[in-house]
Amino acid sequence: MKDRQSPLAPLDPSHAHVSRIYDYLLDGKDNYAVDRAVGDRIIATVPTAQIGVRAQRAVLGRVVRHLVKEAGIRQLIDIGSGLPTADNVHQIAQRVVGDCKVIYADNDPVVLTHARALLADDRATIAVAGDLTDPQAIIDDPDVRAHVDWDKPIGLLLCGILHYLPDSENPRELTETLCAALPSGSYVFIHHLLDSDDPGSAELRAVMRSGMESSTFRTKDQILTFFGNLELMPPGLIIVPEWRPDADTLSAEKYPVLRLACAGVGRKPSA
Ligand SMILES: C[S@@+](CC[C@H](N)C(=O)[O-])C[C@H]1O[C@@H](n2cnc3c(N)ncnc32)[C@H](O)[C@@H]1O
Protein backbone atom coordinates (compact mmCIF):
# COMPACT_ATOMS: atom_id res chain seq x y z
CA MET A 1 0.00 0.00 0.00
CA LYS A 2 1.19 3.54 -0.69
CA ASP A 3 2.14 5.89 2.11
CA ARG A 4 -1.15 7.71 2.60
CA GLN A 5 0.58 10.72 4.09
CA SER A 6 2.58 11.47 0.93
CA PRO A 7 0.95 10.40 -2.33
CA LEU A 8 3.08 12.90 -4.23
CA ALA A 9 6.12 11.79 -6.18
CA PRO A 10 9.09 14.00 -5.24
CA LEU A 11 9.64 16.88 -7.66
CA ASP A 12 12.43 15.98 -10.10
CA PRO A 13 13.05 18.63 -12.80
CA SER A 14 15.56 16.33 -14.54
CA HIS A 15 12.77 13.94 -15.56
CA ALA A 16 9.98 14.82 -17.95
CA HIS A 17 6.55 14.65 -16.34
CA VAL A 18 3.27 14.23 -18.16
CA SER A 19 1.58 17.24 -16.50
CA ARG A 20 4.36 19.56 -17.66
CA ILE A 21 4.69 18.04 -21.15
CA TYR A 22 0.94 18.56 -21.50
CA ASP A 23 1.31 22.13 -20.22
CA TYR A 24 3.99 22.76 -22.87
CA LEU A 25 1.77 21.31 -25.62
CA LEU A 26 -0.94 23.72 -24.44
CA ASP A 27 1.54 26.63 -24.76
CA GLY A 28 1.77 26.95 -20.97
CA LYS A 29 4.77 28.25 -19.02
CA ASP A 30 4.98 25.73 -16.17
CA ASN A 31 7.44 23.27 -17.68
CA TYR A 32 11.17 22.45 -17.71
CA ALA A 33 13.64 21.95 -20.58
CA VAL A 34 13.31 18.18 -20.24
CA ASP A 35 9.51 18.43 -20.67
CA ARG A 36 9.87 20.72 -23.68
CA ALA A 37 12.30 18.25 -25.31
CA VAL A 38 9.72 15.46 -25.09
CA GLY A 39 6.96 17.83 -26.24
CA ASP A 40 9.06 18.83 -29.26
CA ARG A 41 9.64 15.15 -30.13
CA ILE A 42 5.89 14.54 -29.96
CA ILE A 43 5.22 17.50 -32.26
CA ALA A 44 7.97 16.38 -34.66
CA THR A 45 6.40 12.91 -34.89
CA VAL A 46 2.75 13.95 -34.85
CA PRO A 47 2.66 17.58 -36.07
CA THR A 48 -1.02 17.95 -35.17
CA ALA A 49 -0.50 16.68 -31.60
CA GLN A 50 -1.39 20.09 -30.15
CA ILE A 51 -4.74 19.98 -31.93
CA GLY A 52 -5.38 16.67 -30.14
CA VAL A 53 -4.39 18.14 -26.79
CA ARG A 54 -6.62 21.19 -27.27
CA ALA A 55 -9.46 18.87 -28.26
CA GLN A 56 -8.97 17.03 -24.97
CA ARG A 57 -9.40 20.31 -23.05
CA ALA A 58 -12.39 21.18 -25.23
CA VAL A 59 -14.23 17.90 -24.61
CA LEU A 60 -13.51 18.25 -20.88
CA GLY A 61 -15.18 21.67 -21.05
CA ARG A 62 -18.17 20.29 -22.97
CA VAL A 63 -18.60 17.49 -20.43
CA VAL A 64 -18.38 19.87 -17.45
CA ARG A 65 -20.92 22.24 -19.00
CA HIS A 66 -23.20 19.30 -19.79
CA LEU A 67 -22.97 17.84 -16.28
CA VAL A 68 -23.63 21.14 -14.53
CA LYS A 69 -26.13 22.67 -16.97
CA GLU A 70 -28.08 19.65 -18.20
CA ALA A 71 -27.53 16.94 -15.56
CA GLY A 72 -27.79 19.22 -12.51
CA ILE A 73 -24.44 18.18 -10.99
CA ARG A 74 -23.21 20.60 -8.33
CA GLN A 75 -20.00 18.87 -7.23
CA LEU A 76 -17.10 17.62 -9.31
CA ILE A 77 -13.99 15.59 -8.49
CA ASP A 78 -11.27 15.89 -11.11
CA ILE A 79 -8.51 13.26 -10.70
CA GLY A 80 -5.38 13.94 -12.76
CA SER A 81 -6.47 17.54 -13.03
CA GLY A 82 -3.20 18.79 -14.53
CA LEU A 83 -1.58 22.21 -14.34
CA PRO A 84 -3.95 25.17 -14.35
CA THR A 85 -4.49 26.42 -17.88
CA ALA A 86 -6.60 29.04 -19.65
CA ASP A 87 -10.04 27.68 -18.77
CA ASN A 88 -10.13 25.32 -15.82
CA VAL A 89 -12.84 22.95 -14.66
CA HIS A 90 -13.90 25.12 -11.69
CA GLN A 91 -14.09 28.23 -13.87
CA ILE A 92 -16.20 26.45 -16.51
CA ALA A 93 -18.51 24.92 -13.87
CA GLN A 94 -18.81 28.11 -11.82
CA ARG A 95 -19.75 30.13 -14.91
CA VAL A 96 -22.86 27.94 -15.01
CA VAL A 97 -23.48 27.66 -11.25
CA GLY A 98 -21.44 30.08 -9.13
CA ASP A 99 -20.96 27.86 -6.09
CA CYS A 100 -20.43 24.52 -7.86
CA LYS A 101 -17.98 22.60 -5.67
CA VAL A 102 -14.81 21.27 -7.31
CA ILE A 103 -12.01 19.06 -5.98
CA TYR A 104 -8.79 18.73 -7.95
CA ALA A 105 -6.54 15.75 -7.21
CA ASP A 106 -3.18 15.06 -8.82
CA ASN A 107 0.04 13.27 -7.90
CA ASP A 108 2.38 15.93 -9.30
CA PRO A 109 3.60 18.37 -6.61
CA VAL A 110 3.95 21.15 -9.20
CA VAL A 111 0.26 20.81 -10.07
CA LEU A 112 -0.67 21.11 -6.41
CA THR A 113 1.45 24.22 -5.84
CA HIS A 114 0.03 26.02 -8.87
CA ALA A 115 -3.55 24.93 -8.22
CA ARG A 116 -3.42 26.10 -4.61
CA ALA A 117 -2.02 29.48 -5.65
CA LEU A 118 -4.79 29.89 -8.23
CA LEU A 119 -7.45 28.86 -5.74
CA ALA A 120 -6.31 30.98 -2.79
CA ASP A 121 -9.53 33.05 -2.81
CA ASP A 122 -11.92 30.34 -4.01
CA ARG A 123 -13.93 28.67 -1.26
CA ALA A 124 -15.83 26.34 -3.60
CA THR A 125 -12.70 24.67 -4.99
CA ILE A 126 -9.88 22.75 -3.31
CA ALA A 127 -6.81 20.89 -4.54
CA VAL A 128 -5.54 17.74 -2.81
CA ALA A 129 -2.62 15.40 -3.31
CA GLY A 130 -4.01 12.15 -4.62
CA ASP A 131 -2.89 9.17 -6.65
CA LEU A 132 -5.35 7.28 -8.80
CA THR A 133 -3.51 4.07 -7.94
CA ASP A 134 -4.81 4.49 -4.38
CA PRO A 135 -8.41 5.62 -4.91
CA GLN A 136 -9.46 4.72 -1.38
CA ALA A 137 -6.97 7.25 -0.02
CA ILE A 138 -8.59 9.95 -2.19
CA ILE A 139 -12.08 8.91 -1.04
CA ASP A 140 -11.00 8.87 2.62
CA ASP A 141 -9.04 12.14 2.49
CA PRO A 142 -10.66 14.30 5.20
CA ASP A 143 -10.65 17.39 2.93
CA VAL A 144 -12.33 15.42 0.14
CA ARG A 145 -14.94 14.02 2.54
CA ALA A 146 -15.71 17.44 3.94
CA HIS A 147 -15.79 19.42 0.70
CA VAL A 148 -18.55 17.52 -1.08
CA ASP A 149 -21.82 16.00 0.10
CA TRP A 150 -21.47 12.23 -0.38
CA ASP A 151 -25.26 11.81 -0.32
CA LYS A 152 -25.68 13.91 -3.46
CA PRO A 153 -24.58 13.05 -7.02
CA ILE A 154 -20.98 13.80 -7.92
CA GLY A 155 -19.38 14.22 -11.34
CA LEU A 156 -16.09 12.30 -11.42
CA LEU A 157 -13.69 13.42 -14.15
CA LEU A 158 -10.98 11.02 -15.33
CA CYS A 159 -9.75 13.00 -18.30
CA GLY A 160 -6.52 11.87 -19.91
CA ILE A 161 -5.30 9.90 -16.91
CA LEU A 162 -6.31 6.23 -17.16
CA HIS A 163 -4.00 5.63 -20.12
CA TYR A 164 -1.05 6.41 -17.83
CA LEU A 165 -1.94 3.38 -15.72
CA PRO A 166 -0.64 0.07 -17.11
CA ASP A 167 -2.82 -3.03 -16.86
CA SER A 168 -0.59 -4.19 -13.99
CA GLU A 169 -2.11 -1.36 -11.87
CA ASN A 170 -5.59 -2.90 -12.41
CA PRO A 171 -7.27 0.28 -13.66
CA ARG A 172 -10.60 -1.61 -13.87
CA GLU A 173 -10.47 -2.24 -10.10
CA LEU A 174 -9.45 1.35 -9.42
CA THR A 175 -12.44 2.78 -11.30
CA GLU A 176 -14.67 0.20 -9.62
CA THR A 177 -13.52 1.40 -6.18
CA LEU A 178 -14.28 5.00 -7.14
CA CYS A 179 -17.67 4.14 -8.68
CA ALA A 180 -18.66 2.13 -5.61
CA ALA A 181 -18.05 5.19 -3.41
CA LEU A 182 -20.15 7.53 -5.57
CA PRO A 183 -23.81 8.14 -4.70
CA SER A 184 -26.49 6.98 -7.17
CA GLY A 185 -27.12 9.51 -9.91
CA SER A 186 -23.40 10.36 -10.11
CA TYR A 187 -21.59 10.61 -13.42
CA VAL A 188 -18.14 9.44 -14.50
CA PHE A 189 -16.34 10.98 -17.48
CA ILE A 190 -13.47 9.09 -19.12
CA HIS A 191 -11.17 10.41 -21.84
CA HIS A 192 -8.69 7.77 -23.02
CA LEU A 193 -6.12 7.31 -25.80
CA LEU A 194 -7.34 4.82 -28.37
CA ASP A 195 -5.63 1.72 -29.67
CA SER A 196 -6.86 1.59 -33.24
CA ASP A 197 -5.54 0.57 -36.64
CA ASP A 198 -5.05 4.26 -37.45
CA PRO A 199 -1.32 4.68 -38.34
CA GLY A 200 -1.22 7.81 -36.15
CA SER A 201 -2.08 5.68 -33.12
CA ALA A 202 1.13 3.62 -33.50
CA GLU A 203 3.27 6.74 -34.11
CA LEU A 204 1.90 8.61 -31.12
CA ARG A 205 2.26 5.54 -28.93
CA ALA A 206 5.90 5.09 -29.92
CA VAL A 207 6.90 8.68 -29.26
CA MET A 208 5.02 8.80 -25.95
CA ARG A 209 6.68 5.57 -24.82
CA SER A 210 10.11 6.91 -25.68
CA GLY A 211 9.83 10.11 -23.69
CA MET A 212 7.81 9.68 -20.54
CA GLU A 213 6.25 7.30 -18.14
CA SER A 214 4.41 4.48 -19.81
CA SER A 215 1.18 5.09 -21.61
CA THR A 216 -1.27 2.34 -22.53
CA PHE A 217 -3.47 2.88 -25.55
CA ARG A 218 -6.62 0.73 -25.22
CA THR A 219 -9.37 -0.39 -27.53
CA LYS A 220 -12.93 0.89 -27.09
CA ASP A 221 -13.96 -2.48 -25.66
CA GLN A 222 -11.20 -2.32 -23.07
CA ILE A 223 -12.09 1.25 -22.12
CA LEU A 224 -15.78 0.34 -21.85
CA THR A 225 -14.93 -2.05 -19.01
CA PHE A 226 -13.86 0.95 -16.91
CA PHE A 227 -17.51 2.07 -16.80
CA GLY A 228 -18.45 -1.17 -15.01
CA ASN A 229 -22.18 -1.12 -14.25
CA LEU A 230 -22.71 2.52 -15.12
CA GLU A 231 -25.25 3.42 -17.82
CA LEU A 232 -23.37 4.87 -20.76
CA MET A 233 -25.01 8.16 -21.69
CA PRO A 234 -25.61 9.22 -25.32
CA PRO A 235 -23.70 9.49 -27.60
CA GLY A 236 -21.73 6.63 -25.96
CA LEU A 237 -17.99 6.08 -25.96
CA ILE A 238 -16.97 7.89 -29.09
CA ILE A 239 -14.01 9.71 -30.64
CA VAL A 240 -13.46 13.05 -28.92
CA PRO A 241 -14.86 15.50 -31.52
CA GLU A 242 -18.08 13.49 -31.76
CA TRP A 243 -18.94 13.79 -28.06
CA ARG A 244 -21.66 16.48 -28.15
CA PRO A 245 -19.66 18.80 -30.45
CA ASP A 246 -20.05 22.56 -30.37
CA ALA A 247 -20.48 24.50 -33.60
CA ASP A 248 -16.73 25.21 -33.70
CA THR A 249 -15.51 21.71 -32.75
CA LEU A 250 -12.85 20.56 -35.23
CA SER A 251 -13.71 17.42 -37.16
CA ALA A 252 -11.75 14.16 -37.38
CA GLU A 253 -12.25 14.19 -41.16
CA LYS A 254 -10.12 17.32 -41.34
CA TYR A 255 -7.76 16.42 -38.44
CA PRO A 256 -7.23 12.62 -38.22
CA VAL A 257 -5.29 13.10 -34.96
CA LEU A 258 -8.71 13.53 -33.36
CA ARG A 259 -9.40 9.82 -33.94
CA LEU A 260 -6.69 8.88 -31.45
CA ALA A 261 -8.73 9.38 -28.28
CA CYS A 262 -12.26 8.69 -27.16
CA ALA A 263 -14.62 10.14 -24.57
CA GLY A 264 -17.67 8.87 -22.74
CA VAL A 265 -19.87 9.60 -19.73
CA GLY A 266 -21.53 6.96 -17.57
CA ARG A 267 -24.25 7.41 -14.93
CA LYS A 268 -24.53 5.40 -11.75
CA PRO A 269 -28.06 4.02 -11.60
CA SER A 270 -30.16 3.82 -8.44
CA ALA A 271 -29.27 0.87 -6.24
C1 LIG B 1 -2.38 14.80 -19.56
S1 LIG B 1 -2.68 15.52 -18.00
C2 LIG B 1 -4.44 15.75 -18.10
C3 LIG B 1 -4.90 17.00 -17.39
C4 LIG B 1 -6.42 17.22 -17.47
N1 LIG B 1 -7.15 16.15 -16.83
C5 LIG B 1 -6.88 17.34 -18.89
O1 LIG B 1 -7.41 16.40 -19.44
O2 LIG B 1 -6.69 18.42 -19.47
C6 LIG B 1 -2.59 14.09 -16.94
C7 LIG B 1 -2.52 14.46 -15.46
O3 LIG B 1 -2.69 13.26 -14.70
C8 LIG B 1 -1.77 13.29 -13.62
N2 LIG B 1 -1.52 11.90 -13.23
C9 LIG B 1 -0.90 10.93 -13.94
N3 LIG B 1 -0.94 9.76 -13.25
C10 LIG B 1 -1.60 10.02 -12.09
C11 LIG B 1 -1.96 9.23 -10.98
N4 LIG B 1 -1.64 7.94 -10.91
N5 LIG B 1 -2.63 9.82 -9.97
C12 LIG B 1 -2.96 11.13 -10.02
N6 LIG B 1 -2.64 11.94 -11.05
C13 LIG B 1 -1.96 11.40 -12.07
C14 LIG B 1 -0.54 13.98 -14.14
O4 LIG B 1 0.24 14.55 -13.10
C15 LIG B 1 -1.18 15.05 -15.02
O5 LIG B 1 -1.39 16.24 -14.30
XYZ file of C-alpha atoms and ligand atoms in Angstrom:
298
model
C 0.000 0.000 0.000
C 1.186 3.537 -0.687
C 2.142 5.889 2.115
C -1.154 7.706 2.598
C 0.583 10.723 4.093
C 2.577 11.466 0.933
C 0.947 10.398 -2.333
C 3.076 12.903 -4.228
C 6.116 11.786 -6.181
C 9.085 14.003 -5.242
C 9.636 16.876 -7.663
C 12.432 15.976 -10.101
C 13.052 18.628 -12.798
C 15.555 16.327 -14.539
C 12.767 13.936 -15.564
C 9.976 14.824 -17.951
C 6.549 14.650 -16.335
C 3.267 14.231 -18.158
C 1.584 17.237 -16.501
C 4.364 19.560 -17.660
C 4.689 18.039 -21.154
C 0.944 18.556 -21.496
C 1.310 22.132 -20.223
C 3.991 22.761 -22.870
C 1.774 21.314 -25.619
C -0.944 23.718 -24.441
C 1.541 26.632 -24.757
C 1.775 26.949 -20.967
C 4.775 28.248 -19.020
C 4.978 25.729 -16.166
C 7.444 23.271 -17.679
C 11.171 22.448 -17.713
C 13.639 21.948 -20.585
C 13.313 18.181 -20.237
C 9.513 18.427 -20.666
C 9.872 20.716 -23.684
C 12.304 18.254 -25.306
C 9.717 15.464 -25.089
C 6.956 17.833 -26.243
C 9.055 18.828 -29.259
C 9.636 15.152 -30.126
C 5.888 14.542 -29.957
C 5.217 17.503 -32.262
C 7.967 16.381 -34.665
C 6.397 12.910 -34.893
C 2.748 13.955 -34.852
C 2.664 17.579 -36.074
C -1.015 17.952 -35.172
C -0.497 16.684 -31.605
C -1.388 20.095 -30.145
C -4.739 19.979 -31.926
C -5.375 16.672 -30.142
C -4.390 18.140 -26.786
C -6.619 21.194 -27.265
C -9.463 18.868 -28.263
C -8.967 17.034 -24.965
C -9.402 20.310 -23.051
C -12.395 21.179 -25.226
C -14.227 17.901 -24.613
C -13.512 18.246 -20.884
C -15.184 21.667 -21.055
C -18.173 20.289 -22.965
C -18.600 17.493 -20.425
C -18.375 19.873 -17.448
C -20.920 22.239 -18.995
C -23.199 19.301 -19.793
C -22.969 17.837 -16.277
C -23.629 21.142 -14.533
C -26.127 22.673 -16.972
C -28.080 19.649 -18.198
C -27.533 16.944 -15.564
C -27.786 19.224 -12.510
C -24.442 18.177 -10.994
C -23.208 20.603 -8.330
C -20.001 18.872 -7.232
C -17.103 17.616 -9.310
C -13.993 15.590 -8.494
C -11.266 15.890 -11.114
C -8.512 13.257 -10.695
C -5.379 13.941 -12.756
C -6.468 17.544 -13.028
C -3.196 18.785 -14.533
C -1.579 22.208 -14.336
C -3.949 25.166 -14.348
C -4.486 26.420 -17.875
C -6.601 29.039 -19.652
C -10.036 27.677 -18.768
C -10.127 25.316 -15.821
C -12.843 22.950 -14.663
C -13.899 25.121 -11.689
C -14.091 28.232 -13.872
C -16.200 26.449 -16.512
C -18.507 24.922 -13.872
C -18.813 28.112 -11.822
C -19.745 30.133 -14.906
C -22.857 27.938 -15.010
C -23.475 27.655 -11.247
C -21.444 30.083 -9.129
C -20.957 27.857 -6.091
C -20.429 24.525 -7.859
C -17.979 22.596 -5.669
C -14.812 21.274 -7.314
C -12.012 19.056 -5.979
C -8.789 18.732 -7.945
C -6.544 15.745 -7.211
C -3.181 15.062 -8.820
C 0.042 13.267 -7.899
C 2.378 15.932 -9.303
C 3.604 18.369 -6.611
C 3.953 21.153 -9.203
C 0.261 20.814 -10.073
C -0.669 21.113 -6.405
C 1.452 24.224 -5.836
C 0.029 26.022 -8.868
C -3.551 24.932 -8.220
C -3.418 26.097 -4.606
C -2.018 29.482 -5.645
C -4.786 29.890 -8.233
C -7.447 28.862 -5.737
C -6.314 30.979 -2.788
C -9.532 33.050 -2.809
C -11.916 30.341 -4.010
C -13.931 28.666 -1.258
C -15.833 26.345 -3.601
C -12.704 24.666 -4.991
C -9.884 22.747 -3.306
C -6.814 20.886 -4.541
C -5.541 17.745 -2.813
C -2.616 15.396 -3.307
C -4.013 12.148 -4.621
C -2.892 9.173 -6.645
C -5.348 7.277 -8.802
C -3.506 4.070 -7.943
C -4.805 4.490 -4.379
C -8.411 5.615 -4.906
C -9.458 4.721 -1.378
C -6.974 7.255 -0.015
C -8.594 9.950 -2.190
C -12.079 8.913 -1.044
C -10.996 8.872 2.619
C -9.043 12.137 2.489
C -10.659 14.299 5.204
C -10.646 17.386 2.932
C -12.327 15.420 0.141
C -14.937 14.016 2.538
C -15.709 17.445 3.943
C -15.791 19.420 0.700
C -18.554 17.521 -1.085
C -21.819 15.999 0.102
C -21.471 12.232 -0.376
C -25.264 11.810 -0.323
C -25.685 13.908 -3.463
C -24.581 13.052 -7.021
C -20.984 13.800 -7.925
C -19.377 14.224 -11.335
C -16.090 12.302 -11.423
C -13.688 13.423 -14.147
C -10.976 11.017 -15.332
C -9.751 13.002 -18.303
C -6.522 11.868 -19.913
C -5.298 9.898 -16.910
C -6.314 6.227 -17.160
C -4.002 5.634 -20.122
C -1.046 6.407 -17.828
C -1.941 3.377 -15.723
C -0.642 0.072 -17.111
C -2.817 -3.031 -16.858
C -0.589 -4.186 -13.985
C -2.112 -1.360 -11.868
C -5.588 -2.899 -12.414
C -7.273 0.278 -13.658
C -10.601 -1.606 -13.866
C -10.466 -2.244 -10.104
C -9.450 1.354 -9.417
C -12.438 2.777 -11.299
C -14.672 0.199 -9.619
C -13.524 1.396 -6.184
C -14.280 4.996 -7.144
C -17.672 4.144 -8.677
C -18.662 2.130 -5.608
C -18.046 5.186 -3.407
C -20.149 7.525 -5.571
C -23.809 8.140 -4.702
C -26.493 6.982 -7.170
C -27.120 9.513 -9.913
C -23.404 10.357 -10.108
C -21.593 10.608 -13.424
C -18.137 9.439 -14.502
C -16.344 10.977 -17.484
C -13.473 9.091 -19.116
C -11.168 10.410 -21.845
C -8.687 7.769 -23.022
C -6.120 7.308 -25.803
C -7.341 4.823 -28.366
C -5.627 1.718 -29.672
C -6.862 1.592 -33.244
C -5.539 0.574 -36.640
C -5.046 4.258 -37.450
C -1.319 4.675 -38.338
C -1.225 7.811 -36.153
C -2.083 5.684 -33.124
C 1.128 3.622 -33.495
C 3.272 6.735 -34.106
C 1.903 8.612 -31.116
C 2.256 5.545 -28.928
C 5.898 5.088 -29.924
C 6.896 8.684 -29.261
C 5.017 8.804 -25.945
C 6.678 5.570 -24.817
C 10.115 6.914 -25.675
C 9.828 10.115 -23.689
C 7.809 9.680 -20.537
C 6.250 7.301 -18.137
C 4.411 4.477 -19.810
C 1.175 5.086 -21.612
C -1.269 2.340 -22.531
C -3.473 2.881 -25.546
C -6.615 0.734 -25.216
C -9.374 -0.393 -27.528
C -12.928 0.889 -27.088
C -13.956 -2.481 -25.662
C -11.200 -2.321 -23.071
C -12.093 1.253 -22.123
C -15.780 0.337 -21.853
C -14.928 -2.049 -19.012
C -13.856 0.952 -16.905
C -17.506 2.070 -16.797
C -18.452 -1.169 -15.006
C -22.183 -1.124 -14.252
C -22.714 2.521 -15.116
C -25.253 3.417 -17.819
C -23.369 4.867 -20.758
C -25.006 8.160 -21.687
C -25.606 9.223 -25.319
C -23.698 9.489 -27.599
C -21.729 6.635 -25.960
C -17.995 6.083 -25.964
C -16.972 7.888 -29.090
C -14.014 9.706 -30.645
C -13.464 13.045 -28.923
C -14.859 15.496 -31.518
C -18.081 13.485 -31.758
C -18.944 13.789 -28.060
C -21.665 16.483 -28.151
C -19.660 18.799 -30.446
C -20.050 22.563 -30.370
C -20.484 24.497 -33.605
C -16.732 25.209 -33.698
C -15.509 21.707 -32.750
C -12.855 20.565 -35.233
C -13.711 17.418 -37.160
C -11.749 14.158 -37.377
C -12.253 14.194 -41.160
C -10.115 17.316 -41.341
C -7.761 16.418 -38.441
C -7.233 12.619 -38.219
C -5.288 13.101 -34.955
C -8.713 13.532 -33.357
C -9.400 9.825 -33.937
C -6.693 8.883 -31.446
C -8.726 9.381 -28.279
C -12.259 8.687 -27.163
C -14.615 10.144 -24.568
C -17.667 8.866 -22.738
C -19.868 9.601 -19.734
C -21.532 6.963 -17.569
C -24.252 7.409 -14.933
C -24.529 5.404 -11.753
C -28.059 4.021 -11.599
C -30.163 3.819 -8.439
C -29.269 0.867 -6.241
C -2.379 14.800 -19.562
S -2.677 15.521 -18.003
C -4.437 15.747 -18.099
C -4.904 16.997 -17.390
C -6.415 17.223 -17.467
N -7.150 16.146 -16.831
C -6.881 17.344 -18.889
O -7.408 16.399 -19.440
O -6.694 18.422 -19.475
C -2.587 14.093 -16.939
C -2.518 14.458 -15.460
O -2.689 13.259 -14.702
C -1.768 13.292 -13.621
N -1.524 11.901 -13.228
C -0.904 10.925 -13.942
N -0.938 9.759 -13.255
C -1.597 10.021 -12.092
C -1.956 9.231 -10.977
N -1.636 7.938 -10.913
N -2.633 9.822 -9.968
C -2.960 11.134 -10.023
N -2.636 11.944 -11.049
C -1.962 11.396 -12.071
C -0.544 13.984 -14.142
O 0.236 14.547 -13.097
C -1.180 15.051 -15.023
O -1.395 16.238 -14.297
